[in-house]
Short mmCIF file of C-alpha atoms in Angstrom, two decimals:
data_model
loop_
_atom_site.label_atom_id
_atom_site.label_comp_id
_atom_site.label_asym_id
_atom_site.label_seq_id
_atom_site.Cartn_x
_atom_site.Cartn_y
_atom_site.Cartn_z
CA UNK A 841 -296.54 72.72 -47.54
CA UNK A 842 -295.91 71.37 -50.83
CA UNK A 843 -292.69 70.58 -52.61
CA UNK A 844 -293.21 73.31 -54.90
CA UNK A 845 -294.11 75.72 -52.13
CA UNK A 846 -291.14 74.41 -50.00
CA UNK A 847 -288.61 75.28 -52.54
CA UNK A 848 -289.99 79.07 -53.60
CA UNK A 849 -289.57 79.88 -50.24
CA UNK A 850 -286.03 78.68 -49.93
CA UNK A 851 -285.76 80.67 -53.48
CA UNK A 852 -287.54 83.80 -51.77
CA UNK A 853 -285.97 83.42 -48.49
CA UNK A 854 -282.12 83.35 -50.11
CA UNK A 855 -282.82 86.10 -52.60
CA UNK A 856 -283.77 88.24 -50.02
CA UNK A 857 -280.95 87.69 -47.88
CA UNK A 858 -278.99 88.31 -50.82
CA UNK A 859 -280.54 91.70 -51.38
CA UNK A 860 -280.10 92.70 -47.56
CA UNK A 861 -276.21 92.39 -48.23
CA UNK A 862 -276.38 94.70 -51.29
CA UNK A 863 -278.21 97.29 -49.74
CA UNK A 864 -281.09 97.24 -51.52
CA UNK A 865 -283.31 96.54 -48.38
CA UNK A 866 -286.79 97.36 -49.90
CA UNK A 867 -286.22 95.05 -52.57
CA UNK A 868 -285.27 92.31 -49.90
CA UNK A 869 -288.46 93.65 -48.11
CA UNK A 870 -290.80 92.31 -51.12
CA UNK A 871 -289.24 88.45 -51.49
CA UNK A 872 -289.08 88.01 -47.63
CA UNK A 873 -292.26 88.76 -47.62
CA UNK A 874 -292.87 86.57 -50.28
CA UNK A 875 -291.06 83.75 -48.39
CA UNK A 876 -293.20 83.99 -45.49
CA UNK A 877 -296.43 83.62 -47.27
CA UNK A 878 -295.20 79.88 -48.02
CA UNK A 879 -293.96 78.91 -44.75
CA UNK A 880 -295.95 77.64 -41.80
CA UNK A 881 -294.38 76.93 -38.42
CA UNK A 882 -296.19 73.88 -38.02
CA UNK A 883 -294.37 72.09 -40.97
CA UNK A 884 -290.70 70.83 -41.50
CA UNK A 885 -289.41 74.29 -43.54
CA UNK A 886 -285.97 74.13 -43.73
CA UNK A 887 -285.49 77.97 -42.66
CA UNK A 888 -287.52 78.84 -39.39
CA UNK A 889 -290.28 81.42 -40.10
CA UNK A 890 -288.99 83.33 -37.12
CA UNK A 891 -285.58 83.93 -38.80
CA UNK A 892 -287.09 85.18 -42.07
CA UNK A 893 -289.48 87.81 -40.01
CA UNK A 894 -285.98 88.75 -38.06
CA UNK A 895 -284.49 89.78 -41.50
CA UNK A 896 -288.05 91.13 -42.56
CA UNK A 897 -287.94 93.18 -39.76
CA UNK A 898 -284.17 93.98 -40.53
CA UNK A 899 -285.01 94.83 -43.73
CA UNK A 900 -287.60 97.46 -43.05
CA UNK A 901 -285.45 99.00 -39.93
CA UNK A 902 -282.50 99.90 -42.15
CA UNK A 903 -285.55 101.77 -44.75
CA UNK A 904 -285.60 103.97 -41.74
CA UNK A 905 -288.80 102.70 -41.21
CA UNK A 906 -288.19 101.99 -37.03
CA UNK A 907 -291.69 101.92 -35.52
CA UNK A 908 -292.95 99.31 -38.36
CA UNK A 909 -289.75 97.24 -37.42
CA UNK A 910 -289.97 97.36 -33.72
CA UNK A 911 -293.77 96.07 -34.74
CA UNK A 912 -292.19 93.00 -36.32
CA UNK A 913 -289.87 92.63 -33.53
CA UNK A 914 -292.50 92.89 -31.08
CA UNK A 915 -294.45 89.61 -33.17
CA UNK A 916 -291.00 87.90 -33.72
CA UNK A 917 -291.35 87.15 -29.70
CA UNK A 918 -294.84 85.69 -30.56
CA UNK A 919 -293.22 83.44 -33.04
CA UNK A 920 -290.25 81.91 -31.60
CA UNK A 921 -292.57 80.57 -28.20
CA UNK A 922 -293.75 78.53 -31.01
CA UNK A 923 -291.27 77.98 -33.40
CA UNK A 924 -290.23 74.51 -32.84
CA UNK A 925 -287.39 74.64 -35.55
CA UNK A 926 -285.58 77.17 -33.66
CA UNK A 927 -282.55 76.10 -31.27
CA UNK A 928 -281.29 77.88 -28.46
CA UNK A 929 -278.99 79.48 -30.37
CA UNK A 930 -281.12 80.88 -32.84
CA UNK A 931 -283.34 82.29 -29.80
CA UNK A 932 -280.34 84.05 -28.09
CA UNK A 933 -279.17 85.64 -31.17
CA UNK A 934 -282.96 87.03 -31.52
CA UNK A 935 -282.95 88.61 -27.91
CA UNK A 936 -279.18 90.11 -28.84
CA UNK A 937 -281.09 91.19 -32.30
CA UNK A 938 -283.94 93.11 -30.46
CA UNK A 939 -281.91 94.53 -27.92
CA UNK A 940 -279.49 95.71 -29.74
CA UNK A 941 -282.42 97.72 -31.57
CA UNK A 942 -283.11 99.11 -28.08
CA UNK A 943 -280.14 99.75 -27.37
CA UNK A 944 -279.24 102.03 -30.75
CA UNK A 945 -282.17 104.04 -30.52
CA UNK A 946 -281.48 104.71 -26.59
CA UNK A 947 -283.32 103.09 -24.59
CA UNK A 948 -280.35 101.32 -22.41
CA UNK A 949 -282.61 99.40 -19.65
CA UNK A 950 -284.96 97.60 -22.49
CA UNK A 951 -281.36 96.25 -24.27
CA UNK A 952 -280.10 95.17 -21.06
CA UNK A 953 -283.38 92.97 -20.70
CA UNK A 954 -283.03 91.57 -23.65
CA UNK A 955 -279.30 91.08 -23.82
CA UNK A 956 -280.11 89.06 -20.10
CA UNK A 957 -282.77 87.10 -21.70
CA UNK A 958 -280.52 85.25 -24.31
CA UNK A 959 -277.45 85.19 -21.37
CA UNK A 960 -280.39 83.54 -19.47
CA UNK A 961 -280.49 80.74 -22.21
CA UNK A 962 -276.71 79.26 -21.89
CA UNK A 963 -276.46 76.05 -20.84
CA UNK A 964 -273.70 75.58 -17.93
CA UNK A 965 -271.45 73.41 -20.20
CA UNK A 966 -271.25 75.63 -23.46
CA UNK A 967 -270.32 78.46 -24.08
CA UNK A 968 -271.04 79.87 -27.28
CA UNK A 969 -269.85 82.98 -28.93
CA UNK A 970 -273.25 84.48 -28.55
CA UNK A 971 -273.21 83.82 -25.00
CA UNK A 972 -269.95 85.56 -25.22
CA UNK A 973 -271.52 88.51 -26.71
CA UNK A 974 -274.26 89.21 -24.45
CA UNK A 975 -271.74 89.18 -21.58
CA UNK A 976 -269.52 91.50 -23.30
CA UNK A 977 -272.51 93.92 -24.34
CA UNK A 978 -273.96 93.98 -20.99
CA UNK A 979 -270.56 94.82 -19.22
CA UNK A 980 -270.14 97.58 -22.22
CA UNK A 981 -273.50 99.17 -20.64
CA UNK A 982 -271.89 99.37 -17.32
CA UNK A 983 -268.51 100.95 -18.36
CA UNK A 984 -270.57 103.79 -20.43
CA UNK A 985 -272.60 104.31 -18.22
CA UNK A 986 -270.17 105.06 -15.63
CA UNK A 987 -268.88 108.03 -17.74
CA UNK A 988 -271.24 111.35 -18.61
CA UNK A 989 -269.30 112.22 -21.43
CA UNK A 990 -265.76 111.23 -23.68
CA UNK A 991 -263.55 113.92 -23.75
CA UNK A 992 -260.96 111.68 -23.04
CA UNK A 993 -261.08 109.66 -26.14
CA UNK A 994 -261.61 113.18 -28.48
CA UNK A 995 -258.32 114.70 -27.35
CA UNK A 996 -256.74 113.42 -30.69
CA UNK A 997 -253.49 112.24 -31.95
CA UNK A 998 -251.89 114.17 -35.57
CA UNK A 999 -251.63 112.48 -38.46
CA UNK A 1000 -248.75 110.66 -38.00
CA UNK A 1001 -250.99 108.62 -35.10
CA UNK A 1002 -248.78 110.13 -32.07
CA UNK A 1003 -250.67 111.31 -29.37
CA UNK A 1004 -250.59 114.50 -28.02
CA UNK A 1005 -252.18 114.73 -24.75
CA UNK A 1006 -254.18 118.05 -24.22
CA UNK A 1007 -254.67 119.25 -27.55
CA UNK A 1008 -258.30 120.70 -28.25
CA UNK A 1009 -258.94 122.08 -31.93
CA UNK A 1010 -261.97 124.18 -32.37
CA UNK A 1011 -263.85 127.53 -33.28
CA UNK A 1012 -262.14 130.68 -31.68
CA UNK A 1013 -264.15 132.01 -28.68
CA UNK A 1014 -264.75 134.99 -30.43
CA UNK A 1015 -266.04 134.03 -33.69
CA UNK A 1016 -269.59 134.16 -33.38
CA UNK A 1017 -270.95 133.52 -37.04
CA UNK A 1018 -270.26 130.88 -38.99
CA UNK A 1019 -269.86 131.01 -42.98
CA UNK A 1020 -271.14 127.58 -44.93
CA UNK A 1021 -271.32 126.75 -48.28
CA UNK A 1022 -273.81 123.98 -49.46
CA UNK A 1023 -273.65 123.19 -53.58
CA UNK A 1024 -276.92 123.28 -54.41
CA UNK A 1025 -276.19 119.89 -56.95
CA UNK A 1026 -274.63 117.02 -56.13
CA UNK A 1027 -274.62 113.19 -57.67
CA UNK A 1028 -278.45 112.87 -56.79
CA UNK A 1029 -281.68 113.75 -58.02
CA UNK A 1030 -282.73 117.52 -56.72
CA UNK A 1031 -284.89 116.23 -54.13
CA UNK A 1032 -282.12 114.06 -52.75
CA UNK A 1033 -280.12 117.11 -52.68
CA UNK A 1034 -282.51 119.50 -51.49
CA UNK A 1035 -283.66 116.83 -48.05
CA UNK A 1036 -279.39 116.76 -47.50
CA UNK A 1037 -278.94 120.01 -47.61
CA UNK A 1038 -281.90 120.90 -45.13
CA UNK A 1039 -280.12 117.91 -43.27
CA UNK A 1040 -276.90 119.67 -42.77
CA UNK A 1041 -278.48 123.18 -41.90
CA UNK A 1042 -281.04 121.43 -38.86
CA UNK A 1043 -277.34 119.38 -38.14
CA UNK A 1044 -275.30 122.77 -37.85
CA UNK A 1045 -278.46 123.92 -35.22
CA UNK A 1046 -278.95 121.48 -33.22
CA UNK A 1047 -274.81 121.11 -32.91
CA UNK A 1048 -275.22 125.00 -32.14
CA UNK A 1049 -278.31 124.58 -29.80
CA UNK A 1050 -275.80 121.95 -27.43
CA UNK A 1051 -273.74 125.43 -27.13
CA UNK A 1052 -276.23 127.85 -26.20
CA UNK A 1053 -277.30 128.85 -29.66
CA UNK A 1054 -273.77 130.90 -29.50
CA UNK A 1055 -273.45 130.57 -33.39
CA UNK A 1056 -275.31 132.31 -36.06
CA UNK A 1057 -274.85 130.21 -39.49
CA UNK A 1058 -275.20 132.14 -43.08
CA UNK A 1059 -275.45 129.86 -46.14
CA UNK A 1060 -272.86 131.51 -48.44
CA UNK A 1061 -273.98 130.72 -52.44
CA UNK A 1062 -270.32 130.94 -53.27
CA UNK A 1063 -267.02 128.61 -52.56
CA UNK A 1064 -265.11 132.00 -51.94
CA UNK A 1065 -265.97 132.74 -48.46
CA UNK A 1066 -266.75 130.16 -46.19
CA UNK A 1067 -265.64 128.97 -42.72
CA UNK A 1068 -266.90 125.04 -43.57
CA UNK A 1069 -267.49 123.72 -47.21
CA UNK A 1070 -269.61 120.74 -47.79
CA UNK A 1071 -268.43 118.44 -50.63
CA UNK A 1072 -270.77 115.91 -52.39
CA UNK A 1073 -269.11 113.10 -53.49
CA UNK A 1074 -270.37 110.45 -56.61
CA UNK A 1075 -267.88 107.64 -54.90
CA UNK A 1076 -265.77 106.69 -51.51
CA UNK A 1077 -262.62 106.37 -52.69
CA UNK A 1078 -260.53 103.02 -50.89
CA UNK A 1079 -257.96 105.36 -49.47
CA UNK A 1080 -258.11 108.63 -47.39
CA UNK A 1081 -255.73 111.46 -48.31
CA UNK A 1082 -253.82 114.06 -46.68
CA UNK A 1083 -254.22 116.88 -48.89
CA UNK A 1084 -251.26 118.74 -46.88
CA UNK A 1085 -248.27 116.62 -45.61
CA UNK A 1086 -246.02 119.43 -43.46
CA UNK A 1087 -249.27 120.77 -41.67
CA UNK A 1088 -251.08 119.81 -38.30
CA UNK A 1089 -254.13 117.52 -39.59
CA UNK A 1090 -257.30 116.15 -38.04
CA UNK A 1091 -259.02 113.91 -40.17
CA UNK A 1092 -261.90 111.51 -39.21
CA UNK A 1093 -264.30 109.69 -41.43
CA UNK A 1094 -267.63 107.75 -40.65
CA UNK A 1095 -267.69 104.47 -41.99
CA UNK A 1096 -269.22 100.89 -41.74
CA UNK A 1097 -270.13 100.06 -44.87
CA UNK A 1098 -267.87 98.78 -48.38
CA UNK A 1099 -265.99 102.22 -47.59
CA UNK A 1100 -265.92 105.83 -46.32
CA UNK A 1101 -269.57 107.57 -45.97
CA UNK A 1102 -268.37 110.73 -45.23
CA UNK A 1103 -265.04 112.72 -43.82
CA UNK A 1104 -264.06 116.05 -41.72
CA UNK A 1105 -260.99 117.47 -43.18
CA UNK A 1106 -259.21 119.96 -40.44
CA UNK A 1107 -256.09 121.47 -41.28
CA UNK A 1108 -254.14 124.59 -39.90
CA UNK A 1109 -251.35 126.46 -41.12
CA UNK A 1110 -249.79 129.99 -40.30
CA UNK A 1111 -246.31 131.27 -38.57
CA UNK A 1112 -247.48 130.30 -35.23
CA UNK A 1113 -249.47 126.91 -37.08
CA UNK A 1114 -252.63 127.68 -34.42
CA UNK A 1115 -254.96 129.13 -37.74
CA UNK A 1116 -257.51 126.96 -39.80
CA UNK A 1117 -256.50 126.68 -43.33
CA UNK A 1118 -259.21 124.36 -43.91
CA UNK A 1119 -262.93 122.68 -42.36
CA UNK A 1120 -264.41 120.63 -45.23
CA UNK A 1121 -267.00 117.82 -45.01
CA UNK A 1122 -266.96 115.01 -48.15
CA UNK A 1123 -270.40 112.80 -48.20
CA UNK A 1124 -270.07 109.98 -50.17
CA UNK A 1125 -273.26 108.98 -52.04
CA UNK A 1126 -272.02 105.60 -53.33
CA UNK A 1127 -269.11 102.81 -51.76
CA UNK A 1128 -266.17 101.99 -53.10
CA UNK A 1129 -267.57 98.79 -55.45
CA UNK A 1130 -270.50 101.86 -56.32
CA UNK A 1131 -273.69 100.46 -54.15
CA UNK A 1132 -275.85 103.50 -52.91
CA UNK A 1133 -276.00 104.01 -49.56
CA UNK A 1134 -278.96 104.35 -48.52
CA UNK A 1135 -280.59 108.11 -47.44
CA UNK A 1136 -281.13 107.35 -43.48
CA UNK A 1137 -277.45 105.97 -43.59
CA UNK A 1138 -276.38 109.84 -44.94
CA UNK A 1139 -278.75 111.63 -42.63
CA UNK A 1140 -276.92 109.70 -39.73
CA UNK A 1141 -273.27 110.55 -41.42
CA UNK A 1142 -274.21 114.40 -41.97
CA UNK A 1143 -275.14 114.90 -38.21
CA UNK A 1144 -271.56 112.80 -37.13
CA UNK A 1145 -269.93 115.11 -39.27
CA UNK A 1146 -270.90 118.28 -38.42
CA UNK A 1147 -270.47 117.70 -35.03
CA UNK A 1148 -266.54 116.83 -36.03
CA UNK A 1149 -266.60 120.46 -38.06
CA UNK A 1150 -267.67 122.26 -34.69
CA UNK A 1151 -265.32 120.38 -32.45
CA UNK A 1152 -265.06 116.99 -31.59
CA UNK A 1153 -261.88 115.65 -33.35
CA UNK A 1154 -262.24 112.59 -32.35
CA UNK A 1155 -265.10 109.80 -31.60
CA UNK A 1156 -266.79 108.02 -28.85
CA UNK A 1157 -266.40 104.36 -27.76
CA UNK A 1158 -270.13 104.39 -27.31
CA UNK A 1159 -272.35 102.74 -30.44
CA UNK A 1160 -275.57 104.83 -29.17
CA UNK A 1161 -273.28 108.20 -29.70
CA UNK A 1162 -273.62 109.91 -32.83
CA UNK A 1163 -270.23 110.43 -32.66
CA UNK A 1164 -269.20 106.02 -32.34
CA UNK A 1165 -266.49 105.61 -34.98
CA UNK A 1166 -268.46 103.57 -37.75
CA UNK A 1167 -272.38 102.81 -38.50
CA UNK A 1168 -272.83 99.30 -37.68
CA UNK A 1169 -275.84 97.86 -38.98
CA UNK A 1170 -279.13 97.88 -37.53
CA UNK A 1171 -278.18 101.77 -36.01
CA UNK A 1172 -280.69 104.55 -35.09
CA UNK A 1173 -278.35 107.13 -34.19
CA UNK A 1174 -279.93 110.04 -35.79
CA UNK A 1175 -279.68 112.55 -32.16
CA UNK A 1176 -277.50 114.10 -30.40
CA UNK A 1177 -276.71 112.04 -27.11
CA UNK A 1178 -275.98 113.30 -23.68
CA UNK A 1179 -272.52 112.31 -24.15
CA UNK A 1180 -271.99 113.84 -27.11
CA UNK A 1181 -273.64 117.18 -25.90
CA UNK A 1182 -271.48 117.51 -22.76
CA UNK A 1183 -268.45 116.23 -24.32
CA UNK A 1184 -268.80 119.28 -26.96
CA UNK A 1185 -269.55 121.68 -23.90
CA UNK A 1186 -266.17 120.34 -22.35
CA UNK A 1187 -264.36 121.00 -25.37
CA UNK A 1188 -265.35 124.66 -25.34
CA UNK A 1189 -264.41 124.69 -22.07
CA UNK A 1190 -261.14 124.36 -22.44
CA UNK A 1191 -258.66 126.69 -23.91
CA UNK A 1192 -257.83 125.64 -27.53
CA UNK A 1193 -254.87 124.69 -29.24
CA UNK A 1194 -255.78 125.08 -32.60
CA UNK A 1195 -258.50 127.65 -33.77
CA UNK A 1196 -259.38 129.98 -36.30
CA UNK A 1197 -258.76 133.88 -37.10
CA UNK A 1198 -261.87 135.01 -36.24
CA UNK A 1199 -261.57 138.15 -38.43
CA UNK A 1200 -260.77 136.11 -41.61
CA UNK A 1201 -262.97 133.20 -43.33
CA UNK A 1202 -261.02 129.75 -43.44
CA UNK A 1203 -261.07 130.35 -47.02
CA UNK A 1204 -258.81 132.80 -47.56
CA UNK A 1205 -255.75 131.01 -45.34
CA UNK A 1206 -256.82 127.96 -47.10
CA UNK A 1207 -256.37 129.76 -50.93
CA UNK A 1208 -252.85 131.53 -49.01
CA UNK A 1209 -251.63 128.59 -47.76
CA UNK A 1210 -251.82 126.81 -51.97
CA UNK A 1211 -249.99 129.48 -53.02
CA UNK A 1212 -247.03 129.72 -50.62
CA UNK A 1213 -247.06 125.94 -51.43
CA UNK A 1214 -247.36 124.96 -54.43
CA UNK A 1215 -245.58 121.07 -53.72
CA UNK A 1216 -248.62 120.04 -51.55
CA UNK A 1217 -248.77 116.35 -51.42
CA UNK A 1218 -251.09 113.72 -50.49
CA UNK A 1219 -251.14 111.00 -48.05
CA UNK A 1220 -252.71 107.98 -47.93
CA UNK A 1221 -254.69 107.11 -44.84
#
């Protein structure tokens, strides 16, 4: 490779790092590419060409685009047999890489493979924190799967972090439709909005499908009467608020990114304090220093936080759950897991604490509830 060569790929290589960390991963797509058309593994390149096809591959799995990425995964393994610039290091952290790919889109026994393969490569005196992860991900496999569901982690504290063992908030056996309101615009082009909205409606049926289809959903074209309202928002803001400080409050947010993605809002109100005043979802189209996230990252957040607006106040220890607190990089959690179906088949098993009037839209306690209080205050979260 020439000099000239040499140092465009360094210049391609670190650009497209650079553009992984901002978001912007088909842009970072086009210079690693770039990058590897200059690099040889045969030749003394400062940045192994099986580290730029990991990001490459990266890259194109966080477009969404998972069988073309599991493809470059599949000829990273080619690569690194050969690549005599990696260490054992660098090869460890590639098996952790492409199991944890595995492992987010399900398939448990392929990550535990993989996450054995780079435990396989410690040497007796040194242990390295990637050793160290590969023992701790392959005893998290064995503690989940010891449990069919997480009920016990969902039972949630109020919003002053107490916990209150037993508690269950959810829709009141007897309710058996469900009134939504979608805006029809939000901080998008119309396509954009159109795809999220026919995101949140297959979201609200395949929650329903979990419990026996025993909710039927009708898209309401006004913010007057609705059991859930969805709110599209331009920006995450840095803090969470309480919109009501003297009432009983779930609220739990998806995040993972440079902010919130998207929040349930549950509050209840009432003489007896068991009736919804409120079951909003906010999606949050940019982060809080205003980088887009991208449209698989919102599909992801819209099906996590619908199943909070049926149910699960709470979230699951478990990253391959739709309902895991956070969306770490590299995720695939766009289905409804086992877990998460029988945990939300528990929940309506139980007897609730909290539910709604099921002779009254949300709505209207929520509009009852501003007037009787006019001092509502915010919280920070």
């Amino acid at each position: 490779m020439s000099q000239e060569n040499h140092s465009l790929a360094n210049f391609y290589e670190t650009i497209g790092t650079g553009k992984i960390n901002e978001w912007k991963y088909n842009e970072a797509e086009i210079f690693l590419k770039k990058a590897l058309t200059l690099t040889d593994t045969t030749q003394n390149f400062a940045k192994p060409k099986t580290l730029i096809l990991l990001k490459l591959a990266s890259s194109i799995e966080l477009q969404g685009r998972l069988e073309e990425a599991l493809r470059y995964y599949e000829n990273i393994l080619e690569h690194m047999l050969n690549d005599r610039a990696l260490d054992l290091i660098d090869k460890a952290e590639i098996y952790l890489t492409i199991g944890q790919y595995h492992y987010y889109a399900g398939n448990s026994e392929k990550a535990k493979k993989f996450y054995q393969q780079a435990l396989n490569l410690q040497k007796k005196d040194k242990l390295e924190i990637v050793f160290m992860k590969a023992i701790h991900l392959l005893k998290e496999h064995k503690d989940i799967e010891a449990t069919p569901d997480y009920i016990s982690s969902i039972i949630r504290s109020d919003n002053t972090g107490a916990k209150k063992e037993g508690e269950i908030a959810r829709w009141h056996d007897k309710t058996n439709k469900l009134f939504i309101y979608i805006p029809d615009e939000c901080p998008a082009t119309q396509s954009i909005c159109d795809e999220l909205s026919e995101t949140y409606k297959a979201a609200f049926q395949a929650w329903g499908a979990v419990l026996n289809n025993r909710f039927n959903y009708k898209y309401v074209d006004t913010d007057k009467q609705y059991d859930t309202r969805i709110y599209w928002r331009e920006k995450s803001p840095k803090a969470i608020v309480y919109p009501f400080k003297h009432s009983p409050m779930w609220l739990v947010d998806t995040s993972g990114y440079g902010g919130k993605i998207g929040q349930n809002k549950t509050a209840f109100a009432g003489k007896d304090g068991h009736s919804y005043i409120m079951n909003d979802i906010e999606m949050f189209f940019h982060d809080s220093e205003n980088r887009p996230y991208p449209l698989n990252v919102l599909k992801s957040a819209i099906l996590h936080e619908v199943g909070h607006a049926m149910g699960i106040k709470g979230h699951s220890p478990n990253p391959t759950d739709i309902m895991y607190e956070g969306l770490p990089f590299g995720f695939k959690r766009m289905r409804i897991s086992s877990r998460d179906a029988e945990t939300l088949r528990k929940i309506y098993e139980h007897k609730p604490t909290y539910a709604n009037d099921p002779q009254t839209h949300v709505s209207y306690y929520y509009h009852q509830y501003k007037k009787k209080y006019r001092d509502i205050e915010t919280m920070a979260y």
